[in-house]
PDB file of C-alpha atoms in Angstrom:
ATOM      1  CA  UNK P   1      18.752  22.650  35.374  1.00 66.00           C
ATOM      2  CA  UNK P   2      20.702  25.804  35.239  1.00 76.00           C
ATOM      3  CA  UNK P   3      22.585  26.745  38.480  1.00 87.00           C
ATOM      4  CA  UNK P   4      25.443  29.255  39.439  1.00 93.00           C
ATOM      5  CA  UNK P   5      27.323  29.351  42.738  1.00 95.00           C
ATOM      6  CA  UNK P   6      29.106  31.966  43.934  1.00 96.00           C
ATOM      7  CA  UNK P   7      30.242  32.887  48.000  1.00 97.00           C
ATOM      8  CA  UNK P   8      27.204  35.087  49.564  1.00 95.00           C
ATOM      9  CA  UNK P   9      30.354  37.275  51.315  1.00 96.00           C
ATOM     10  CA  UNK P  10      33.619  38.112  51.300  1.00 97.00           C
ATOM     11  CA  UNK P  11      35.545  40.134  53.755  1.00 97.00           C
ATOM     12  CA  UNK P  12      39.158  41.103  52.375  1.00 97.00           C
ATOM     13  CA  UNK P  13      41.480  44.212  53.615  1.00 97.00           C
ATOM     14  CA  UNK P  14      42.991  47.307  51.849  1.00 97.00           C
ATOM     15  CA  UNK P  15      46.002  46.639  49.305  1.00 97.00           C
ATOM     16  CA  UNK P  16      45.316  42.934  49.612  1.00 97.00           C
ATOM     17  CA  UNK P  17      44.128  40.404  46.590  1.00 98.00           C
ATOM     18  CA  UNK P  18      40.833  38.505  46.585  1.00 98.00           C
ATOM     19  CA  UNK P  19      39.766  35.796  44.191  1.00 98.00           C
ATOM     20  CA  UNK P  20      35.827  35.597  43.860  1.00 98.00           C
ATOM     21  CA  UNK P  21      34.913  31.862  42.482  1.00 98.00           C
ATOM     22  CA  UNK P  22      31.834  31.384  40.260  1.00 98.00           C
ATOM     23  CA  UNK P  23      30.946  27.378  39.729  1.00 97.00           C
ATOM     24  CA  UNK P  24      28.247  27.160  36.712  1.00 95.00           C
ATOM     25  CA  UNK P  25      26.092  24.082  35.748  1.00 91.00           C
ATOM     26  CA  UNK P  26      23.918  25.192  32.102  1.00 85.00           C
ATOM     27  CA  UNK P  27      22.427  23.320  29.735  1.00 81.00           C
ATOM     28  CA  UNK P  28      24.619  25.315  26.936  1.00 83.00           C
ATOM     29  CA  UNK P  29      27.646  28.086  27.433  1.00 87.00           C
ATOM     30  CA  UNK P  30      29.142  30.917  25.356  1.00 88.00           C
ATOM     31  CA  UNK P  31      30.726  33.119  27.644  1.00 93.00           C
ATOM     32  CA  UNK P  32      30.701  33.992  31.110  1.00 95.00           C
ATOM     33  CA  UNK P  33      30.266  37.761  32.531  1.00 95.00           C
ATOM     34  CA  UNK P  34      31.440  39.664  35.445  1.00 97.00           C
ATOM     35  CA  UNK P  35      30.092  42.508  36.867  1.00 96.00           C
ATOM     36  CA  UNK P  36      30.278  44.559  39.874  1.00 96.00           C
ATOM     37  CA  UNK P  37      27.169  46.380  41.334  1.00 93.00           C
ATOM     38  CA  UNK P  38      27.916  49.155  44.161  1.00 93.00           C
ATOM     39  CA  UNK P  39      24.779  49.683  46.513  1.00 89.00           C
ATOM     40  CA  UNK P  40      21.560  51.002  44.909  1.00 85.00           C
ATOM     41  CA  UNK P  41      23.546  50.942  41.996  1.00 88.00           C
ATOM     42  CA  UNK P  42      23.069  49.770  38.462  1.00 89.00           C
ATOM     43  CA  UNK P  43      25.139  46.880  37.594  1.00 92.00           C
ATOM     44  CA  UNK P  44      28.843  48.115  35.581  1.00 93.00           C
ATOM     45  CA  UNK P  45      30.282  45.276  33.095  1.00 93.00           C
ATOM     46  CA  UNK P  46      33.407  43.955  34.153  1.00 95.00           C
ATOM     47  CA  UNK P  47      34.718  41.194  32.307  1.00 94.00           C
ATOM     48  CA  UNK P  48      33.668  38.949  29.759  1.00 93.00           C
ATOM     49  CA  UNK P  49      35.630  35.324  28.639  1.00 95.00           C
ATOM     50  CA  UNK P  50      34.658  32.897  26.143  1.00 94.00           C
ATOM     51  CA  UNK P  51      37.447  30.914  26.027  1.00 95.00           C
ATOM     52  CA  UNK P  52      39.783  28.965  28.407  1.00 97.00           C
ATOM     53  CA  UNK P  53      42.652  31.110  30.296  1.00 97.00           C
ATOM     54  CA  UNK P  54      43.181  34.651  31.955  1.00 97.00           C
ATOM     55  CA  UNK P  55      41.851  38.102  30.819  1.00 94.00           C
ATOM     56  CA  UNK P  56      43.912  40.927  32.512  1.00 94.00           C
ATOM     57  CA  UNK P  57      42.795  44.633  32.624  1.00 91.00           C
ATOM     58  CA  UNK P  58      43.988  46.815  34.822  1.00 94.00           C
ATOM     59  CA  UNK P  59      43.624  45.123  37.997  1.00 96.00           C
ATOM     60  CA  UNK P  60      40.563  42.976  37.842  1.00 97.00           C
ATOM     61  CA  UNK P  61      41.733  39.602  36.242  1.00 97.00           C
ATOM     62  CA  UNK P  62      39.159  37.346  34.797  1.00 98.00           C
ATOM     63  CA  UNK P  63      39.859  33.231  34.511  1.00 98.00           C
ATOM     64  CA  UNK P  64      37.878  30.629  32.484  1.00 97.00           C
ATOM     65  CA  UNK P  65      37.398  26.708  32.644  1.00 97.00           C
ATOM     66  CA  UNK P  66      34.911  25.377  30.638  1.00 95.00           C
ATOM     67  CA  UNK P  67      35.628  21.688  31.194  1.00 95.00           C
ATOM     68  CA  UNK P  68      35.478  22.475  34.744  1.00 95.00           C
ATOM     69  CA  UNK P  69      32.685  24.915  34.672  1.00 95.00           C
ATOM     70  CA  UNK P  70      34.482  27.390  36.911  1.00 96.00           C
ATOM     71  CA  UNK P  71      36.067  31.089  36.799  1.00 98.00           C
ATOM     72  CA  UNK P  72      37.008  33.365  39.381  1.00 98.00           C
ATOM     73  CA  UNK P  73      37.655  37.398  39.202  1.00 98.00           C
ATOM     74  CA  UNK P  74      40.993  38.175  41.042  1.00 98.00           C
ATOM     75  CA  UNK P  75      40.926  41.514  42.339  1.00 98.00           C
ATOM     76  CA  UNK P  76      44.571  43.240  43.553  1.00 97.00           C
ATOM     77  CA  UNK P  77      45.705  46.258  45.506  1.00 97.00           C
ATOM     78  CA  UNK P  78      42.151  46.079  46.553  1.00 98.00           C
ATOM     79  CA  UNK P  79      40.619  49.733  47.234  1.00 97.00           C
ATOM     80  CA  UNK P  80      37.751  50.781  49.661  1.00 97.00           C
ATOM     81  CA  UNK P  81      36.121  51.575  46.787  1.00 97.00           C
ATOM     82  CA  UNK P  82      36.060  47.814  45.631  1.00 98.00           C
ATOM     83  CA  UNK P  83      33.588  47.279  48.096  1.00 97.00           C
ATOM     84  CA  UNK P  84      30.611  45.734  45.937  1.00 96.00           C
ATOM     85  CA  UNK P  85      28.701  43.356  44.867  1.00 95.00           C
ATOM     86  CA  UNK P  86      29.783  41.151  42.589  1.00 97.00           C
ATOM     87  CA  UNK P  87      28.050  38.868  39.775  1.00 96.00           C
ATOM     88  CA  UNK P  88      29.023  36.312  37.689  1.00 96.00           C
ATOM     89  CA  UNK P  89      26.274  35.325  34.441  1.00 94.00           C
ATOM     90  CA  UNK P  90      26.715  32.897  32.008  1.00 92.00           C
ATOM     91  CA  UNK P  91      25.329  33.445  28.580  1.00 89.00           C
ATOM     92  CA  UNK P  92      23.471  30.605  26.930  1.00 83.00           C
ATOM     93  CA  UNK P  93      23.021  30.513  23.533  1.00 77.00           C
ATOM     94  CA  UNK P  94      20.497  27.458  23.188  1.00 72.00           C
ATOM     95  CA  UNK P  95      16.753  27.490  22.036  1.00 61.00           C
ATOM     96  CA  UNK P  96      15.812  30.131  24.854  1.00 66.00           C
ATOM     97  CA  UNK P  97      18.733  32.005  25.142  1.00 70.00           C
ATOM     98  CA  UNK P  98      19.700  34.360  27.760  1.00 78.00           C
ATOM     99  CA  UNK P  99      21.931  35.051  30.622  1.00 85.00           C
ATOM    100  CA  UNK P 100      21.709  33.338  33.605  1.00 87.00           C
ATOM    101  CA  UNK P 101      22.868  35.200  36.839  1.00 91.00           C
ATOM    102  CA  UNK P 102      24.783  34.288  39.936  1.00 93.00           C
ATOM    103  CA  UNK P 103      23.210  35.788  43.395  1.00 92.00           C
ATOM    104  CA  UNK P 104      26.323  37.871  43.470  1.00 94.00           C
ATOM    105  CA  UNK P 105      29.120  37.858  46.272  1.00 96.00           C
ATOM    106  CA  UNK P 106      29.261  40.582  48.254  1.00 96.00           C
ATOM    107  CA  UNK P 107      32.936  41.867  48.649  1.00 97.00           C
ATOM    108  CA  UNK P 108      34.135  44.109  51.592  1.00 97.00           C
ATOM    109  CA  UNK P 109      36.985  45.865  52.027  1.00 97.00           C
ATOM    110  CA  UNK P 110      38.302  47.042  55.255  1.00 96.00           C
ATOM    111  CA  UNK P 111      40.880  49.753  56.051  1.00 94.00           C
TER     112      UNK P 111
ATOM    113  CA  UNK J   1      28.582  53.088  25.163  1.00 80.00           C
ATOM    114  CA  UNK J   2      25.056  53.793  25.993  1.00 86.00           C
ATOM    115  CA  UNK J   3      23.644  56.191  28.664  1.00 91.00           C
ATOM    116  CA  UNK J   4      20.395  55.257  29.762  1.00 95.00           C
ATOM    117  CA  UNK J   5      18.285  57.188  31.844  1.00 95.00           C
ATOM    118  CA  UNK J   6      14.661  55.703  33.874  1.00 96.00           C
ATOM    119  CA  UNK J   7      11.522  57.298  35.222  1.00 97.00           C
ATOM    120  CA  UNK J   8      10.674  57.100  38.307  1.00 97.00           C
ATOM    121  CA  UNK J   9      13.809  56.910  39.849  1.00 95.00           C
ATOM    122  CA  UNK J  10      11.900  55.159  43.332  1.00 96.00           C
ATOM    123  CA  UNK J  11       7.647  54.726  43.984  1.00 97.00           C
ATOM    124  CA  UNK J  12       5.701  53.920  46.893  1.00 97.00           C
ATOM    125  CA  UNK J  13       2.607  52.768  45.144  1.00 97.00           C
ATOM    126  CA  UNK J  14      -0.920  51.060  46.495  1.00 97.00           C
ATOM    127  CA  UNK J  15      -1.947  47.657  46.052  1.00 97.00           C
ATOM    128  CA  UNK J  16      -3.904  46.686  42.724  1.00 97.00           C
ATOM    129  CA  UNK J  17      -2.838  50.168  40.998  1.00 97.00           C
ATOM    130  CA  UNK J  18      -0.251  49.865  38.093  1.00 97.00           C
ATOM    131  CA  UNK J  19       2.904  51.736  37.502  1.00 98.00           C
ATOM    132  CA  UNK J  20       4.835  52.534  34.207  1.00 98.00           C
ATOM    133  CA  UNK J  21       8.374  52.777  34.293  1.00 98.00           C
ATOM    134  CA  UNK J  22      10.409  54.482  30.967  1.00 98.00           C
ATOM    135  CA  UNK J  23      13.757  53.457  30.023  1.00 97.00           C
ATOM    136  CA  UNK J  24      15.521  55.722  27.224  1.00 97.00           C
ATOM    137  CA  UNK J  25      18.561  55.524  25.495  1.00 96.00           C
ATOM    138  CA  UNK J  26      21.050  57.989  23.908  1.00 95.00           C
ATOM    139  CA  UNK J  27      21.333  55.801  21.118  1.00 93.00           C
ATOM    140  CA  UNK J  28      19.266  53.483  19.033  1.00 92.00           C
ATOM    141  CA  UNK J  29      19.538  50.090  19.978  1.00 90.00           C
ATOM    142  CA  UNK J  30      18.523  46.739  18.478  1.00 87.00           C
ATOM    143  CA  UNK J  31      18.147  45.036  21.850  1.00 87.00           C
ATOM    144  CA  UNK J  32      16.462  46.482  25.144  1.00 93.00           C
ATOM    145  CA  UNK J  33      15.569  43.925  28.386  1.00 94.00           C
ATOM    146  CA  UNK J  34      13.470  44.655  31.578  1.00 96.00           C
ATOM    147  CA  UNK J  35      14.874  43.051  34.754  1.00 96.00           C
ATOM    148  CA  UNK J  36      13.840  42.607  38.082  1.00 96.00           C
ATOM    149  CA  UNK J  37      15.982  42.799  41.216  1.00 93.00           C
ATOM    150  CA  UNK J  38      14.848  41.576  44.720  1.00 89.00           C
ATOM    151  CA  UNK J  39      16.428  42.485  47.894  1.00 81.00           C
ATOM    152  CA  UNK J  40      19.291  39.568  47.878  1.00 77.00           C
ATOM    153  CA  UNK J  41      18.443  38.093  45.006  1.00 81.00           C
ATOM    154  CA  UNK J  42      20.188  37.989  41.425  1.00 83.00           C
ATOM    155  CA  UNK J  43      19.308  39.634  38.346  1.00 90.00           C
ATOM    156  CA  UNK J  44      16.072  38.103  36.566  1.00 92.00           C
ATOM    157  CA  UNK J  45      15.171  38.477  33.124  1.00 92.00           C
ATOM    158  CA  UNK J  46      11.272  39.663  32.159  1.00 95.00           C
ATOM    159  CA  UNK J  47      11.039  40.010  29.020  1.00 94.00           C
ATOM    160  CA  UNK J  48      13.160  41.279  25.632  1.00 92.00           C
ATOM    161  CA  UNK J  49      11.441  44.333  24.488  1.00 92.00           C
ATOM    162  CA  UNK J  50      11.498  44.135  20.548  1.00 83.00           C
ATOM    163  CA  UNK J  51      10.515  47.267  18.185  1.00 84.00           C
ATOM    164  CA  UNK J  52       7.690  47.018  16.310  1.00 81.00           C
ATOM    165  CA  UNK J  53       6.098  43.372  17.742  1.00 82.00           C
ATOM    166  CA  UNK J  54       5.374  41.904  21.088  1.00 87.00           C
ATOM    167  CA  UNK J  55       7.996  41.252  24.062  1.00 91.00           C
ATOM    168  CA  UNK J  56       9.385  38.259  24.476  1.00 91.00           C
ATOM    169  CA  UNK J  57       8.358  36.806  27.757  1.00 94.00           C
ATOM    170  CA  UNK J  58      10.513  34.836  30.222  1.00 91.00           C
ATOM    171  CA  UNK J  59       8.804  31.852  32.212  1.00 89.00           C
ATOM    172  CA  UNK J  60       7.130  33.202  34.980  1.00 92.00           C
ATOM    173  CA  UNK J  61       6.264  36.678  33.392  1.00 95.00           C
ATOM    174  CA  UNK J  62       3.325  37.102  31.896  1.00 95.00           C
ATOM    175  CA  UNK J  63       2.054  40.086  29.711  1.00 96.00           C
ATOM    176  CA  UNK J  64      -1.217  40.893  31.310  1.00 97.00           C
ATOM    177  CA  UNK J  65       1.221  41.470  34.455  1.00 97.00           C
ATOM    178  CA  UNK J  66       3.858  43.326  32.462  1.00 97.00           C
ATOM    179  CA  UNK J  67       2.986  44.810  29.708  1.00 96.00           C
ATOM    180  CA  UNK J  68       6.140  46.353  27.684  1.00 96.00           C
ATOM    181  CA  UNK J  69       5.715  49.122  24.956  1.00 94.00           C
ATOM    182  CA  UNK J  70       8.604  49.464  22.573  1.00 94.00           C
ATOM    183  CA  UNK J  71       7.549  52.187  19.910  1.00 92.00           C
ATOM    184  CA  UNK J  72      11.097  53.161  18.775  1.00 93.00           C
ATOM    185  CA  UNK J  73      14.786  51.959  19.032  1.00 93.00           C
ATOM    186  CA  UNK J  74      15.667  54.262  22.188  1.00 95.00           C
ATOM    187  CA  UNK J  75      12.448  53.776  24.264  1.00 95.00           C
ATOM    188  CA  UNK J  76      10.560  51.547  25.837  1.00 96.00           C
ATOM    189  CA  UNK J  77       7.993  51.165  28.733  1.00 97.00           C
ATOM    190  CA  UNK J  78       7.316  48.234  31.546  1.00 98.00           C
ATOM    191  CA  UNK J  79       3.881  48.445  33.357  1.00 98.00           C
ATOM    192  CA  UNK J  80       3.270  46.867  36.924  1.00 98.00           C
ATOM    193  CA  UNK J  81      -0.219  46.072  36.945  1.00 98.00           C
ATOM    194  CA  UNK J  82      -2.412  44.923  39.985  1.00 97.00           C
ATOM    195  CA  UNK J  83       0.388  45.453  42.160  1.00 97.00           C
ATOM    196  CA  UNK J  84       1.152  43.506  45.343  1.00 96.00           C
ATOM    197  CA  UNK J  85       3.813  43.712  47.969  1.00 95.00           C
ATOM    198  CA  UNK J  86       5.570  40.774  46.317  1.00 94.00           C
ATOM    199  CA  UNK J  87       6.262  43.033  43.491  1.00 96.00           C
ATOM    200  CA  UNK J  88       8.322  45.622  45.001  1.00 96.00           C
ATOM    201  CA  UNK J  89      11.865  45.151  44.032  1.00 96.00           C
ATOM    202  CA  UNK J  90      13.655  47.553  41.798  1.00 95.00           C
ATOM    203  CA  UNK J  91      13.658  47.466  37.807  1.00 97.00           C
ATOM    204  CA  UNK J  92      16.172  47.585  35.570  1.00 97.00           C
ATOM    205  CA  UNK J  93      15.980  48.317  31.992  1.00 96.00           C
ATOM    206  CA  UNK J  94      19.638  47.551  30.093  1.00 95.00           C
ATOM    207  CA  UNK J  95      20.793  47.552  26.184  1.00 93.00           C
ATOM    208  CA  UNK J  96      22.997  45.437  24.606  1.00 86.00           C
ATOM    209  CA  UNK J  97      24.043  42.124  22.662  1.00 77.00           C
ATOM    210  CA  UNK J  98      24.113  38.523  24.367  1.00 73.00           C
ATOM    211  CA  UNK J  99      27.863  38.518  23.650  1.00 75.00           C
ATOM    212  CA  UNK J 100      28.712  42.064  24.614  1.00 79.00           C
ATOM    213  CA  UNK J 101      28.674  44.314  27.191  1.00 84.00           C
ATOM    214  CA  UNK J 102      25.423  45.027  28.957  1.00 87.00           C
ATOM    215  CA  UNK J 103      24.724  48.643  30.229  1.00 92.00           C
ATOM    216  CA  UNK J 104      22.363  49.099  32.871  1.00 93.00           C
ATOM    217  CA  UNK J 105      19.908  51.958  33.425  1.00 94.00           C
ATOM    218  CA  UNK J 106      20.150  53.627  37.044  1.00 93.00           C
ATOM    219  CA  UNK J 107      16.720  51.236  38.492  1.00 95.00           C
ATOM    220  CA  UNK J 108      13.497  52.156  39.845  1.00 97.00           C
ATOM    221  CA  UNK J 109      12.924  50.886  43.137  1.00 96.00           C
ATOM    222  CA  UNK J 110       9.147  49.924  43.713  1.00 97.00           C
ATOM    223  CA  UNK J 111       7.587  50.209  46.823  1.00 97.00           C
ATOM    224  CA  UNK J 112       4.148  48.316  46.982  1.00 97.00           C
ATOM    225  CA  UNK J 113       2.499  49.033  50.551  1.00 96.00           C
TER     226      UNK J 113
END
């Protein structure tokens, strides 16, 4: 089957650093996806790694481990405004491909 | 970049009428996907709207349910027919490769009472 875990919530204050975890199981993988989703918003594209390591920008970090199927998006100096949701998606390039989607974790940042 | 824009915005529609939602881009684009977002639950693919043939269908979604019009490279159309409560959930049209970036129209939340 084709599963992704990610943590329903996440509580995390202002200024601080959070690391979001996303655990995949797919029948096939070529690249993963983060992005963040603000409420009644329209999803905004994040990150997006193929191969093993970090991806900085800015400060949202992106990691990849494909033997372990795992990544995480480390956020720093958080901001009130980094209060989202957040969704990891795998994209499988097999017979049917398509991107699967995490539930999303829901991030809050307090003052 | 793409901006995308969608009509309605939000409906409150009756049971067993249909709705039509438009998606249109600034741009022409080869790719264009309907999704389907229910309160806590993840993004779920419909179908792959393709110019100029018949959508490609995820399990689960069938066209008599959905129907999707895609007459040009910067439009396209997803029909709600026969509606039922379990269909209200909001609808997202986006553009893009597999490998790239995916950009997102604003949703139209769906109300079926």
């Amino acid at each position: 089957g084709q599963n992704i875990d990610q943590p329903t919530e996440m509580t995390a204050t202002e200024g601080a650093i959070v690391q979001i975890n996303c655990t995949y199981q797919t029948s096939g993988f070529n690249g993963l996806f983060w992005y963040q989703q603000h409420a009644g918003e329209a999803p905004t594209f994040l990150s997006y790694n193929v191969l093993d390591g970090l991806e900085e920008k800015g400060r949202f970090s992106s990691f990849l481990s494909r033997s372990k199927g795992y990544s995480y998006l480390l956020l720093k100096e958080l901001q009130m405004k980094d209060s989202a949701s957040y969704l990891c998606a795998v994209y499988n390039a097999g017979n049917n491909r398509k991107l699967i989607w995490g539930l999303g974790t829901s991030l809050a940042v307090n003052p | 970049s793409a901006v995308i824009s969608q009509k309605p915005s939000r409906d409150i529609c009756q049971r067993g009428t249909s709705l039509t939602i438009q998606c249109q881009v600034d741009s022409q684009v080869t790719m264009m996907f309907w999704y389907r977002q229910q309160p806590g639950q993840s993004l779920t693919l419909i179908a792959t709207a393709n110019q100029g043939s018949e959508a490609t269908y995820e399990s689960g979604f069938v066209i008599d349910k959905f129907p999707i019009s895609r007459p040009n490279l910067t439009f396209s159309t997803l029909t709600v027919s026969n509606m039922s409560p379990e269909d209200s959930s909001i609808y997202l049209c986006s553009v893009g490769d597999w490998q790239s970036e995916q950009y997102f129209g604003p949703g139209t939340r769906l109300t079926v009472t």
